[in-house]
Short mmCIF file of C-alpha atoms in Angstrom, two decimals:
data_model
loop_
_atom_site.label_atom_id
_atom_site.label_comp_id
_atom_site.label_asym_id
_atom_site.label_seq_id
_atom_site.Cartn_x
_atom_site.Cartn_y
_atom_site.Cartn_z
CA MET A 1 110.77 153.55 60.23
CA ARG A 2 113.41 152.99 57.56
CA SER A 3 114.14 149.50 56.38
CA TRP A 4 117.67 148.48 55.53
CA LEU A 5 118.74 150.43 52.48
CA VAL A 6 121.39 148.99 50.20
CA LEU A 7 123.23 150.66 47.36
CA SER A 8 121.76 148.36 44.70
CA ARG A 9 118.24 149.72 45.35
CA PRO A 10 116.77 152.64 43.36
CA ASN A 11 117.75 156.18 44.39
CA VAL A 12 119.91 155.04 47.34
CA CYS A 13 123.21 156.88 47.83
CA ARG A 14 126.29 156.00 49.83
CA GLU A 15 127.39 158.54 52.42
CA GLU A 16 130.51 158.60 54.57
CA GLN A 17 130.18 159.97 58.07
CA LEU A 18 132.49 160.32 61.04
CA THR A 19 131.35 158.54 64.18
CA LEU A 20 132.82 158.72 67.67
CA VAL A 21 133.41 155.21 69.01
CA ARG A 22 134.60 153.98 72.40
CA LEU A 23 137.34 151.36 72.36
CA SER A 24 138.72 149.32 75.26
CA ARG A 25 142.52 149.13 75.31
CA PRO A 26 144.46 146.75 77.60
CA CYS A 27 146.99 148.36 79.89
CA ALA A 28 149.43 146.61 82.28
CA GLN A 29 149.55 148.03 85.80
CA ALA A 30 152.25 147.22 88.34
CA PHE A 31 151.89 147.23 92.10
CA ILE A 32 154.13 146.22 94.99
CA ASP A 33 152.81 143.42 97.13
CA THR A 34 154.19 141.98 100.35
CA ILE A 35 153.97 138.21 100.42
CA GLN A 36 154.39 135.83 103.32
CA PHE A 37 156.54 132.71 102.94
CA TRP A 38 158.19 130.03 105.07
CA LYS A 39 161.97 130.04 105.33
CA GLN A 40 164.52 127.84 107.04
CA GLY A 41 167.28 128.67 109.48
CA CYS A 42 165.56 131.19 111.69
CA SER A 43 166.72 129.87 115.09
CA GLY A 44 167.86 126.33 114.81
CA PRO A 45 166.57 123.94 112.20
CA ARG A 46 163.13 125.31 112.46
CA TRP A 47 161.06 127.11 109.89
CA CYS A 48 159.81 130.62 110.40
CA VAL A 49 157.69 133.13 108.56
CA GLY A 50 159.38 135.67 106.34
CA TYR A 51 158.07 138.59 104.32
CA GLU A 52 159.22 139.76 100.96
CA ARG A 53 158.21 142.55 98.63
CA ARG A 54 157.42 141.59 95.05
CA ILE A 55 156.12 143.42 92.02
CA ARG A 56 152.90 142.07 90.56
CA TYR A 57 151.24 142.97 87.31
CA TYR A 58 147.62 142.96 86.27
CA ILE A 59 145.74 144.03 83.18
CA ILE A 60 143.18 146.80 83.25
CA TYR A 61 141.16 148.15 80.33
CA ARG A 62 141.06 151.85 79.62
CA HIS A 63 138.47 153.47 77.43
CA VAL A 64 139.79 155.40 74.47
CA TYR A 65 137.66 157.43 72.10
CA ALA A 66 138.39 157.58 68.40
CA THR A 67 136.63 158.74 65.26
CA GLU A 68 135.95 156.22 62.54
CA HIS A 69 134.60 156.53 59.03
CA GLN A 70 131.34 154.64 58.58
CA THR A 71 129.39 154.10 55.40
CA VAL A 72 125.65 154.69 55.63
CA PHE A 73 123.03 154.39 52.93
CA ARG A 74 120.37 157.06 52.61
CA CYS A 75 117.90 158.20 50.03
CA CYS A 76 119.56 160.38 47.42
CA PRO A 77 118.66 164.09 47.51
CA GLY A 78 115.13 164.59 46.22
CA TRP A 79 113.93 161.06 47.13
CA ILE A 80 112.25 159.53 50.18
CA GLN A 81 111.40 156.05 51.41
CA TRP A 82 107.77 155.21 52.14
CA ASP A 83 106.80 152.51 54.64
CA ASP A 84 109.04 149.49 54.13
CA GLU A 85 109.88 149.99 50.47
CA PRO A 86 113.18 148.31 49.53
CA GLY A 87 114.45 151.53 47.96
CA CYS A 88 113.66 155.22 47.68
CA PHE A 89 110.91 155.23 45.05
CA SER A 90 109.07 158.42 46.02
CA SER A 91 110.16 161.79 44.72
CA LEU A 92 110.01 164.71 47.13
CA SER A 93 108.24 166.67 44.38
CA SER A 94 105.36 164.17 44.59
CA LEU A 95 104.71 164.87 48.28
CA GLY A 96 101.06 165.70 48.68
CA THR A 97 100.16 163.82 45.52
CA HIS A 98 97.25 161.49 45.97
CA PHE A 99 95.34 159.52 43.39
CA SER A 100 92.05 158.60 45.00
CA GLY A 101 90.91 161.95 46.34
CA ARG A 102 92.45 161.42 49.78
CA GLU A 103 95.02 163.56 51.56
CA CYS A 104 98.30 162.04 52.68
CA SER A 105 99.86 162.43 56.11
CA TYR A 106 103.57 163.33 56.15
CA GLN A 107 104.23 163.33 59.83
CA ASP A 108 105.64 160.22 61.51
CA THR A 109 103.81 157.64 59.40
CA ARG A 110 103.95 159.19 55.90
CA GLN A 111 100.93 157.17 54.77
CA CYS A 112 97.89 157.92 52.67
CA LEU A 113 94.42 156.93 53.84
CA CYS A 114 93.11 155.35 50.66
CA SER A 115 89.52 155.29 49.46
CA GLN A 116 87.86 151.91 49.12
CA GLY A 117 89.33 149.96 46.21
CA PHE A 118 92.67 151.82 46.19
CA HIS A 119 95.97 150.83 47.84
CA GLY A 120 99.68 151.63 47.69
CA PRO A 121 101.82 154.35 49.28
CA HIS A 122 100.04 157.09 47.26
CA CYS A 123 96.74 155.22 46.70
CA GLN A 124 97.90 154.72 43.13
CA TYR A 125 96.83 151.07 42.78
#
């Protein structure tokens, strides 16, 4: 419901909050592998198969959780945002105020049903 609020708009305050974030961290893992190779001098001048153990490495990613400070913008105390207003123009003390004889709904939509000829968030125009 809220549009993007920015600090330069009326009655918008900056708030710092802690947020839990998941980060992927690289981690090297080692494992022992047996490899097959051809070697000389087995019995005569012939080649034969030999086996050798070697250490191999690969990268895996582990999830680590950390808290980070994030800046969010909200309406300052005592103010609300109506519809898609660019700021927080409506005072909480004006809730229920209507100009054209109509009641306002403050549930999910927070809109007034204006009489014919009136418009605006509080039917004030």
